[in-house]
Protein backbone atom coordinates (compact mmCIF):
# COMPACT_ATOMS: atom_id res chain seq x y z
CA UNK A 1 0.00 0.00 0.00
CA UNK A 2 1.47 3.33 -1.03
CA UNK A 3 -0.22 6.22 0.69
CA UNK A 4 1.62 9.45 0.11
CA UNK A 5 -0.84 12.31 0.20
CA UNK A 6 -1.96 14.71 -1.21
CA UNK A 7 -4.00 17.40 -2.52
CA UNK A 8 -5.94 17.32 0.72
CA UNK A 9 -3.01 18.86 2.64
CA UNK A 10 -2.04 22.51 2.41
CA UNK A 11 1.14 23.03 0.44
CA UNK A 12 2.80 24.79 3.36
CA UNK A 13 2.81 21.55 5.35
CA UNK A 14 4.17 19.34 2.59
CA UNK A 15 7.89 19.74 3.33
CA UNK A 16 7.48 18.97 7.01
CA UNK A 17 5.30 15.96 6.31
CA UNK A 18 7.68 14.69 3.65
CA UNK A 19 10.52 14.89 6.14
CA UNK A 20 8.51 13.16 8.86
CA UNK A 21 7.46 10.39 6.50
CA UNK A 22 11.03 9.98 5.30
CA UNK A 23 12.32 9.65 8.86
CA UNK A 24 9.65 7.09 9.66
CA UNK A 25 10.57 5.07 6.58
CA UNK A 26 14.20 4.95 7.65
CA UNK A 27 13.30 3.80 11.16
CA UNK A 28 10.96 1.15 9.78
CA UNK A 29 13.61 -0.17 7.40
CA UNK A 30 16.06 -0.40 10.28
CA UNK A 31 13.56 -2.17 12.54
CA UNK A 32 13.03 -4.81 9.88
CA UNK A 33 16.75 -5.20 9.31
CA UNK A 34 16.38 -4.05 5.72
CA UNK A 35 18.90 -1.23 5.68
CA UNK A 36 22.43 -0.76 6.93
CA UNK A 37 23.60 2.45 8.64
CA UNK A 38 25.36 3.44 5.40
CA UNK A 39 22.16 2.90 3.41
CA UNK A 40 20.21 4.92 5.96
CA UNK A 41 22.64 7.81 5.59
CA UNK A 42 22.31 7.70 1.83
CA UNK A 43 18.54 7.40 2.06
CA UNK A 44 18.30 10.56 4.14
CA UNK A 45 19.54 12.46 1.10
CA UNK A 46 16.77 11.04 -1.10
CA UNK A 47 13.24 12.44 -1.41
CA UNK A 48 10.70 10.86 0.95
CA UNK A 49 8.72 9.54 -2.00
CA UNK A 50 11.76 7.52 -3.12
CA UNK A 51 12.27 6.15 0.38
CA UNK A 52 8.62 5.16 0.70
CA UNK A 53 8.87 3.25 -2.58
CA UNK A 54 11.99 1.53 -1.23
CA UNK A 55 10.14 0.57 1.93
CA UNK A 56 7.20 -0.90 0.11
CA UNK A 57 9.47 -2.81 -2.23
CA UNK A 58 11.55 -4.26 0.59
CA UNK A 59 8.50 -5.12 2.67
CA UNK A 60 7.00 -7.09 -0.19
CA UNK A 61 4.52 -4.77 -1.89
CA UNK A 62 3.37 -6.02 -5.27
CA UNK A 63 5.01 -4.24 -8.18
CA UNK A 64 2.69 -5.36 -10.97
CA UNK A 65 1.14 -2.57 -13.01
CA UNK A 66 -2.58 -1.80 -13.29
CA UNK A 67 -4.42 -3.37 -16.17
CA UNK A 68 -4.83 -0.92 -19.04
CA UNK A 69 -6.83 -2.87 -21.60
CA UNK A 70 -10.58 -2.40 -21.80
CA UNK A 71 -12.53 -5.27 -20.21
CA UNK A 72 -14.71 -7.55 -22.32
CA UNK A 73 -18.36 -6.57 -21.89
CA UNK A 74 -21.05 -9.20 -22.49
CA UNK A 75 -23.83 -8.37 -24.92
CA UNK A 76 -26.49 -6.39 -23.10
CA UNK A 77 -24.19 -5.25 -20.29
CA UNK A 78 -22.59 -1.82 -19.87
CA UNK A 79 -19.58 -0.36 -18.07
CA UNK A 80 -20.41 3.33 -17.71
CA UNK A 81 -18.17 6.27 -16.83
CA UNK A 82 -19.52 9.15 -14.75
CA UNK A 83 -18.58 11.82 -12.22
CA UNK A 84 -20.25 12.61 -8.92
CA UNK A 85 -19.98 16.04 -7.31
CA UNK A 86 -21.17 17.38 -3.97
CA UNK A 87 -20.06 20.11 -1.53
CA UNK A 88 -17.33 17.79 -0.19
CA UNK A 89 -15.77 17.35 -3.63
CA UNK A 90 -16.04 15.17 -6.72
CA UNK A 91 -14.76 11.84 -7.99
CA UNK A 92 -15.17 9.90 -11.22
CA UNK A 93 -16.48 6.34 -11.14
CA UNK A 94 -17.38 3.37 -13.31
CA UNK A 95 -20.67 1.51 -13.00
CA UNK A 96 -21.03 -2.04 -14.28
CA UNK A 97 -24.61 -3.01 -15.10
CA UNK A 98 -24.77 -6.69 -16.03
CA UNK A 99 -27.00 -7.92 -18.81
CA UNK A 100 -28.87 -9.91 -16.16
CA UNK A 101 -29.88 -6.69 -14.38
CA UNK A 102 -30.89 -4.32 -17.16
CA UNK A 103 -34.48 -4.21 -15.86
CA UNK A 104 -34.03 -4.87 -12.13
CA UNK A 105 -30.96 -5.40 -9.98
CA UNK A 106 -30.63 -7.44 -6.84
CA UNK A 107 -28.33 -4.94 -5.18
CA UNK A 108 -25.21 -2.77 -5.43
CA UNK A 109 -21.64 -3.67 -4.48
CA UNK A 110 -19.16 -0.78 -4.22
CA UNK A 111 -15.53 -1.74 -4.89
CA UNK A 112 -12.75 0.56 -3.60
CA UNK A 113 -9.42 -0.05 -5.30
CA UNK A 114 -6.03 -0.03 -3.59
CA UNK A 115 -3.15 2.41 -4.09
CA UNK A 116 -1.86 2.85 -7.68
CA UNK A 117 -4.88 0.92 -8.99
CA UNK A 118 -7.74 2.06 -11.22
CA UNK A 119 -11.38 0.96 -11.41
CA UNK A 120 -10.64 -0.99 -14.60
CA UNK A 121 -7.65 -2.71 -13.02
CA UNK A 122 -9.60 -3.57 -9.88
CA UNK A 123 -12.52 -4.93 -11.89
CA UNK A 124 -10.15 -7.15 -13.88
CA UNK A 125 -8.28 -8.41 -10.82
CA UNK A 126 -11.26 -9.17 -8.60
CA UNK A 127 -13.51 -10.65 -11.29
CA UNK A 128 -16.45 -8.88 -9.68
CA UNK A 129 -18.16 -8.11 -12.99
CA UNK A 130 -18.43 -11.82 -13.75
CA UNK A 131 -20.08 -12.39 -10.37
CA UNK A 132 -22.41 -9.46 -11.05
CA UNK A 133 -23.63 -11.23 -14.19
CA UNK A 134 -24.15 -14.43 -12.25
CA UNK A 135 -25.93 -12.87 -9.26
CA UNK A 136 -27.66 -9.89 -10.92
CA UNK A 137 -26.18 -6.97 -9.02
CA UNK A 138 -24.62 -3.65 -10.04
CA UNK A 139 -20.97 -2.83 -9.27
CA UNK A 140 -19.73 0.70 -8.60
CA UNK A 141 -15.99 1.38 -8.90
CA UNK A 142 -15.07 4.85 -7.53
CA UNK A 143 -11.76 6.27 -8.76
CA UNK A 144 -9.37 8.15 -6.52
CA UNK A 145 -7.89 11.20 -8.19
CA UNK A 146 -4.13 11.81 -8.23
CA UNK A 147 -4.99 15.43 -7.45
CA UNK A 148 -6.20 14.20 -4.06
CA UNK A 149 -3.55 11.55 -3.46
CA UNK A 150 -0.43 11.24 -5.58
CA UNK A 151 -0.51 7.42 -5.38
CA UNK A 152 -4.29 7.15 -5.95
CA UNK A 153 -4.79 5.96 -2.36
CA UNK A 154 -8.00 6.67 -0.52
CA UNK A 155 -7.07 8.98 2.36
CA UNK A 156 -8.10 6.62 5.17
CA UNK A 157 -5.31 7.98 7.39
CA UNK A 158 -6.61 11.58 7.38
CA UNK A 159 -8.88 12.60 10.26
CA UNK A 160 -10.78 14.81 7.82
CA UNK A 161 -11.66 11.68 5.82
CA UNK A 162 -12.79 9.57 8.77
CA UNK A 163 -16.04 11.27 9.68
CA UNK A 164 -19.55 11.64 8.38
CA UNK A 165 -20.55 14.65 6.34
CA UNK A 166 -17.09 15.59 5.09
CA UNK A 167 -14.23 14.50 2.87
CA UNK A 168 -14.13 11.24 0.98
CA UNK A 169 -16.78 9.45 3.07
CA UNK A 170 -19.33 12.12 2.12
CA UNK A 171 -18.34 11.96 -1.55
CA UNK A 172 -18.48 8.17 -1.74
CA UNK A 173 -21.70 7.82 0.24
CA UNK A 174 -23.38 10.48 -1.91
CA UNK A 175 -22.18 8.77 -5.07
CA UNK A 176 -23.60 5.43 -3.96
CA UNK A 177 -26.90 6.95 -2.86
CA UNK A 178 -27.26 8.50 -6.32
CA UNK A 179 -26.64 5.16 -8.04
CA UNK A 180 -29.03 3.35 -5.70
CA UNK A 181 -31.76 5.95 -6.27
CA UNK A 182 -31.35 5.61 -10.03
CA UNK A 183 -31.74 1.84 -9.92
CA UNK A 184 -34.17 1.53 -7.01
CA UNK A 185 -31.77 -0.29 -4.66
CA UNK A 186 -32.58 -0.33 -0.94
CA UNK A 187 -30.08 0.20 1.86
CA UNK A 188 -30.21 -3.44 2.94
CA UNK A 189 -29.01 -4.42 -0.55
CA UNK A 190 -26.06 -1.99 -0.69
CA UNK A 191 -22.55 -3.17 0.23
CA UNK A 192 -18.98 -1.89 0.12
CA UNK A 193 -15.65 -3.71 -0.13
CA UNK A 194 -12.05 -2.77 -0.80
CA UNK A 195 -8.40 -3.75 -0.92
CA UNK A 196 -5.67 -2.22 1.24
CA UNK A 197 -6.29 1.56 1.36
CA UNK A 198 -9.67 0.84 -0.24
CA UNK A 199 -10.43 -1.68 2.50
CA UNK A 200 -9.53 0.86 5.19
CA UNK A 201 -11.90 3.35 3.54
CA UNK A 202 -14.62 0.66 3.32
CA UNK A 203 -14.34 0.25 7.11
CA UNK A 204 -14.72 4.02 7.49
CA UNK A 205 -17.82 4.05 5.27
CA UNK A 206 -19.39 1.24 7.27
CA UNK A 207 -18.80 3.20 10.47
CA UNK A 208 -19.84 6.65 9.25
CA UNK A 209 -22.71 5.68 6.92
CA UNK A 210 -24.44 2.59 8.36
CA UNK A 211 -27.66 4.02 6.92
CA UNK A 212 -26.21 3.62 3.41
CA UNK A 213 -24.31 0.32 3.62
CA UNK A 214 -25.59 -3.00 4.96
CA UNK A 215 -22.27 -4.87 5.18
CA UNK A 216 -18.54 -4.36 4.60
CA UNK A 217 -15.79 -6.42 2.93
CA UNK A 218 -12.22 -5.79 4.13
CA UNK A 219 -9.27 -7.31 2.23
CA UNK A 220 -5.80 -6.53 3.63
CA UNK A 221 -7.15 -3.46 5.39
CA UNK A 222 -7.00 -1.65 8.72
CA UNK A 223 -9.34 -0.89 11.59
CA UNK A 224 -11.34 2.31 11.86
CA UNK A 225 -9.26 5.23 13.13
CA UNK A 226 -5.94 3.35 12.99
CA UNK A 227 -4.04 6.47 11.91
CA UNK A 228 -4.33 10.23 11.92
CA UNK A 229 -1.60 11.20 9.43
CA UNK A 230 1.04 9.76 7.09
CA UNK A 231 3.51 8.90 9.86
CA UNK A 232 0.97 7.06 12.01
CA UNK A 233 -0.33 5.31 8.89
CA UNK A 234 3.03 3.68 8.21
CA UNK A 235 3.28 2.76 11.87
CA UNK A 236 -0.17 1.16 11.78
CA UNK A 237 0.60 -0.75 8.60
CA UNK A 238 3.52 -2.38 10.40
CA UNK A 239 1.13 -3.49 13.16
CA UNK A 240 -1.32 -1.62 15.41
CA UNK A 241 0.61 0.22 18.13
CA UNK A 242 -2.23 1.93 19.96
CA UNK A 243 -5.97 1.98 20.37
CA UNK A 244 -7.88 3.06 17.23
CA UNK A 245 -10.83 5.42 17.40
CA UNK A 246 -13.86 3.92 19.15
CA UNK A 247 -16.35 2.31 16.80
CA UNK A 248 -20.09 2.80 17.27
CA UNK A 249 -21.85 1.25 14.27
CA UNK A 250 -22.80 -2.41 14.28
CA UNK A 251 -22.31 -3.54 10.69
CA UNK A 252 -21.71 -7.09 9.45
CA UNK A 253 -18.15 -7.47 8.18
CA UNK A 254 -16.14 -10.05 6.24
CA UNK A 255 -12.36 -9.83 6.53
CA UNK A 256 -9.65 -11.41 4.35
CA UNK A 257 -5.96 -11.18 5.23
CA UNK A 258 -2.87 -13.17 4.28
CA UNK A 259 -0.40 -14.44 6.84
CA UNK A 260 2.49 -13.33 4.60
CA UNK A 261 1.29 -9.78 4.03
CA UNK A 262 4.43 -7.69 4.57
CA UNK A 263 2.79 -4.41 3.55
CA UNK A 264 -0.22 -4.35 5.91
CA UNK A 265 0.59 -6.65 8.81
CA UNK A 266 -1.99 -9.41 9.47
CA UNK A 267 -2.55 -8.05 12.97
CA UNK A 268 -4.48 -5.24 11.28
CA UNK A 269 -7.06 -7.73 10.07
CA UNK A 270 -7.33 -9.00 13.63
CA UNK A 271 -7.88 -5.43 14.80
CA UNK A 272 -10.78 -5.03 12.36
CA UNK A 273 -12.28 -8.23 13.76
CA UNK A 274 -11.91 -7.03 17.36
CA UNK A 275 -13.72 -3.80 16.55
CA UNK A 276 -16.63 -5.76 15.09
CA UNK A 277 -16.73 -8.12 18.06
CA UNK A 278 -16.54 -5.30 20.61
CA UNK A 279 -19.46 -3.38 19.13
CA UNK A 280 -21.49 -6.42 18.04
CA UNK A 281 -24.50 -8.01 19.76
CA UNK A 282 -23.89 -9.25 23.28
CA UNK A 283 -24.48 -12.88 22.41
CA UNK A 284 -23.05 -14.53 19.28
CA UNK A 285 -22.42 -18.07 18.13
CA UNK A 286 -18.90 -18.60 16.77
CA UNK A 287 -17.44 -21.44 14.72
CA UNK A 288 -13.99 -22.02 13.22
CA UNK A 289 -13.43 -23.89 9.96
CA UNK A 290 -10.16 -25.13 8.44
CA UNK A 291 -9.72 -25.81 4.75
CA UNK A 292 -7.57 -25.47 1.66
CA UNK A 293 -8.08 -24.14 -1.84
CA UNK A 294 -5.76 -23.75 -4.80
CA UNK A 295 -2.76 -24.87 -2.78
CA UNK A 296 -3.32 -22.51 0.14
CA UNK A 297 -4.72 -23.48 3.51
CA UNK A 298 -7.01 -21.13 5.40
CA UNK A 299 -9.06 -20.77 8.53
CA UNK A 300 -12.43 -19.03 8.86
CA UNK A 301 -13.95 -17.62 12.02
CA UNK A 302 -17.70 -17.15 11.63
CA UNK A 303 -19.98 -15.36 14.07
CA UNK A 304 -23.75 -14.99 14.03
CA UNK A 305 -26.49 -13.73 16.32
CA UNK A 306 -28.53 -16.15 18.37
CA UNK A 307 -31.12 -15.85 15.62
CA UNK A 308 -28.64 -16.97 12.98
CA UNK A 309 -27.95 -13.59 11.33
CA UNK A 310 -24.25 -13.45 10.27
CA UNK A 311 -22.23 -10.67 11.90
CA UNK A 312 -18.62 -11.53 11.07
CA UNK A 313 -16.33 -13.73 8.99
CA UNK A 314 -12.55 -13.66 9.31
CA UNK A 315 -10.60 -15.49 6.60
CA UNK A 316 -6.91 -16.01 7.36
CA UNK A 317 -5.09 -17.34 4.27
CA UNK A 318 -1.73 -19.02 4.82
CA UNK A 319 1.10 -17.78 2.60
CA UNK A 320 -0.96 -15.01 0.98
CA UNK A 321 0.84 -11.70 0.61
CA UNK A 322 -0.59 -8.26 -0.07
CA UNK A 323 -2.89 -9.42 -2.84
CA UNK A 324 -6.53 -10.25 -3.56
CA UNK A 325 -7.10 -13.90 -2.70
CA UNK A 326 -8.25 -15.98 -5.67
CA UNK A 327 -7.86 -12.95 -7.94
CA UNK A 328 -7.32 -12.83 -11.67
CA UNK A 329 -3.89 -12.38 -13.26
CA UNK A 330 -5.27 -9.60 -15.49
CA UNK A 331 -5.23 -7.22 -12.53
CA UNK A 332 -2.55 -6.01 -10.13
CA UNK A 333 -2.23 -7.04 -6.48
CA UNK A 334 -3.80 -10.45 -7.09
CA UNK A 335 -2.98 -14.04 -6.14
CA UNK A 336 -4.86 -16.77 -8.04
CA UNK A 337 -4.24 -19.24 -5.22
CA UNK A 338 -6.45 -19.55 -2.20
CA UNK A 339 -10.18 -19.06 -1.67
CA UNK A 340 -11.99 -16.65 -3.98
CA UNK A 341 -12.42 -13.52 -1.86
CA UNK A 342 -14.83 -11.96 -4.36
CA UNK A 343 -17.16 -14.96 -4.36
CA UNK A 344 -17.08 -15.26 -0.59
CA UNK A 345 -17.84 -11.58 -0.10
CA UNK A 346 -20.77 -11.74 -2.51
CA UNK A 347 -22.11 -14.78 -0.67
CA UNK A 348 -21.73 -13.02 2.69
CA UNK A 349 -23.45 -9.89 1.41
CA UNK A 350 -26.40 -11.45 -0.33
CA UNK A 351 -27.14 -14.20 2.18
CA UNK A 352 -28.64 -11.48 4.33
CA UNK A 353 -32.40 -11.49 4.67
CA UNK A 354 -34.17 -9.04 2.39
CA UNK A 355 -36.46 -6.51 4.05
mmCIF file of N, CA, C and O in Angstrom, residues 84-91 148 160-161 163-175 177-178 209:
data_model
loop_
_atom_site.group_PDB
_atom_site.id
_atom_site.type_symbol
_atom_site.label_atom_id
_atom_site.label_comp_id
_atom_site.label_asym_id
_atom_site.label_seq_id
_atom_site.Cartn_x
_atom_site.Cartn_y
_atom_site.Cartn_z
ATOM 1 N N UNK A 84 -19.327 12.153 -9.962
ATOM 2 C CA UNK A 84 -20.245 12.607 -8.921
ATOM 3 C C UNK A 84 -19.627 13.812 -8.221
ATOM 4 O O UNK A 84 -18.442 13.811 -7.881
ATOM 5 N N UNK A 85 -20.446 14.841 -7.996
ATOM 6 C CA UNK A 85 -19.979 16.038 -7.311
ATOM 7 C C UNK A 85 -20.936 16.408 -6.194
ATOM 8 O O UNK A 85 -22.160 16.227 -6.310
ATOM 9 N N UNK A 86 -20.378 16.907 -5.106
ATOM 10 C CA UNK A 86 -21.165 17.382 -3.972
ATOM 11 C C UNK A 86 -20.323 18.437 -3.253
ATOM 12 O O UNK A 86 -19.178 18.689 -3.638
ATOM 13 N N UNK A 87 -20.849 19.086 -2.215
ATOM 14 C CA UNK A 87 -20.058 20.113 -1.529
ATOM 15 C C UNK A 87 -18.708 19.625 -1.006
ATOM 16 O O UNK A 87 -17.767 20.415 -0.879
ATOM 17 N N UNK A 88 -18.595 18.320 -0.719
ATOM 18 C CA UNK A 88 -17.333 17.789 -0.190
ATOM 19 C C UNK A 88 -16.294 17.556 -1.277
ATOM 20 O O UNK A 88 -15.110 17.368 -0.979
ATOM 21 N N UNK A 89 -16.712 17.571 -2.543
ATOM 22 C CA UNK A 89 -15.772 17.349 -3.629
ATOM 23 C C UNK A 89 -16.379 16.492 -4.721
ATOM 24 O O UNK A 89 -17.593 16.269 -4.759
ATOM 25 N N UNK A 90 -15.548 15.997 -5.619
ATOM 26 C CA UNK A 90 -16.037 15.169 -6.718
ATOM 27 C C UNK A 90 -15.050 14.045 -7.011
ATOM 28 O O UNK A 90 -13.854 14.177 -6.750
ATOM 29 N N UNK A 91 -15.581 12.954 -7.553
ATOM 30 C CA UNK A 91 -14.763 11.836 -7.995
ATOM 31 C C UNK A 91 -15.444 11.201 -9.211
ATOM 32 O O UNK A 91 -16.678 11.170 -9.315
ATOM 33 N N UNK A 148 -5.877 14.329 -5.473
ATOM 34 C CA UNK A 148 -6.201 14.205 -4.059
ATOM 35 C C UNK A 148 -5.286 13.245 -3.315
ATOM 36 O O UNK A 148 -5.248 13.254 -2.083
ATOM 37 N N UNK A 160 -9.728 14.143 8.568
ATOM 38 C CA UNK A 160 -10.779 14.808 7.816
ATOM 39 C C UNK A 160 -11.545 13.883 6.894
ATOM 40 O O UNK A 160 -12.613 14.241 6.395
ATOM 41 N N UNK A 161 -11.001 12.674 6.676
ATOM 42 C CA UNK A 161 -11.657 11.684 5.820
ATOM 43 C C UNK A 161 -12.105 10.463 6.620
ATOM 44 O O UNK A 161 -12.235 9.366 6.084
ATOM 45 N N UNK A 163 -14.792 10.906 9.006
ATOM 46 C CA UNK A 163 -16.038 11.266 9.682
ATOM 47 C C UNK A 163 -17.171 11.499 8.681
ATOM 48 O O UNK A 163 -16.933 11.722 7.504
ATOM 49 N N UNK A 164 -18.350 11.450 9.196
ATOM 50 C CA UNK A 164 -19.548 11.636 8.381
ATOM 51 C C UNK A 164 -19.702 13.107 7.985
ATOM 52 O O UNK A 164 -19.347 14.010 8.727
ATOM 53 N N UNK A 165 -20.214 13.311 6.778
ATOM 54 C CA UNK A 165 -20.550 14.646 6.340
ATOM 55 C C UNK A 165 -19.407 15.462 5.790
ATOM 56 O O UNK A 165 -19.574 16.655 5.539
ATOM 57 N N UNK A 166 -18.241 14.844 5.596
ATOM 58 C CA UNK A 166 -17.090 15.585 5.094
ATOM 59 C C UNK A 166 -16.156 14.651 4.338
ATOM 60 O O UNK A 166 -16.209 13.431 4.497
ATOM 61 N N UNK A 167 -15.299 15.252 3.515
ATOM 62 C CA UNK A 167 -14.233 14.501 2.866
ATOM 63 C C UNK A 167 -14.711 13.352 1.996
ATOM 64 O O UNK A 167 -15.831 13.352 1.466
ATOM 65 N N UNK A 168 -13.841 12.368 1.862
ATOM 66 C CA UNK A 168 -14.131 11.242 0.975
ATOM 67 C C UNK A 168 -15.327 10.396 1.412
ATOM 68 O O UNK A 168 -16.070 9.908 0.549
ATOM 69 N N UNK A 169 -15.564 10.186 2.707
ATOM 70 C CA UNK A 169 -16.781 9.449 3.071
ATOM 71 C C UNK A 169 -18.051 10.093 2.538
ATOM 72 O O UNK A 169 -18.949 9.400 2.035
ATOM 73 N N UNK A 170 -18.137 11.424 2.619
ATOM 74 C CA UNK A 170 -19.329 12.118 2.122
ATOM 75 C C UNK A 170 -19.456 11.979 0.611
ATOM 76 O O UNK A 170 -20.557 11.774 0.076
ATOM 77 N N UNK A 171 -18.322 12.092 -0.088
ATOM 78 C CA UNK A 171 -18.344 11.964 -1.549
ATOM 79 C C UNK A 171 -18.792 10.565 -1.952
ATOM 80 O O UNK A 171 -19.686 10.390 -2.796
ATOM 81 N N UNK A 172 -18.183 9.553 -1.352
ATOM 82 C CA UNK A 172 -18.478 8.171 -1.735
ATOM 83 C C UNK A 172 -19.898 7.762 -1.357
ATOM 84 O O UNK A 172 -20.596 7.109 -2.138
ATOM 85 N N UNK A 173 -20.333 8.149 -0.167
ATOM 86 C CA UNK A 173 -21.700 7.815 0.243
ATOM 87 C C UNK A 173 -22.716 8.497 -0.665
ATOM 88 O O UNK A 173 -23.721 7.895 -1.070
ATOM 89 N N UNK A 174 -22.462 9.768 -1.006
ATOM 90 C CA UNK A 174 -23.378 10.479 -1.907
ATOM 91 C C UNK A 174 -23.414 9.849 -3.279
ATOM 92 O O UNK A 174 -24.486 9.726 -3.898
ATOM 93 N N UNK A 175 -22.259 9.443 -3.772
ATOM 94 C CA UNK A 175 -22.177 8.770 -5.068
ATOM 95 C C UNK A 175 -23.023 7.499 -5.081
ATOM 96 O O UNK A 175 -23.816 7.255 -6.011
ATOM 97 N N UNK A 177 -25.479 6.652 -3.016
ATOM 98 C CA UNK A 177 -26.898 6.954 -2.864
ATOM 99 C C UNK A 177 -27.510 7.370 -4.199
ATOM 100 O O UNK A 177 -28.661 7.022 -4.496
ATOM 101 N N UNK A 178 -26.757 8.103 -5.004
ATOM 102 C CA UNK A 178 -27.256 8.503 -6.317
ATOM 103 C C UNK A 178 -27.463 7.291 -7.211
ATOM 104 O O UNK A 178 -28.510 7.167 -7.886
ATOM 105 N N UNK A 209 -21.455 5.700 7.679
ATOM 106 C CA UNK A 209 -22.706 5.684 6.921
ATOM 107 C C UNK A 209 -23.395 4.311 7.005
ATOM 108 O O UNK A 209 -23.660 3.666 5.997
#
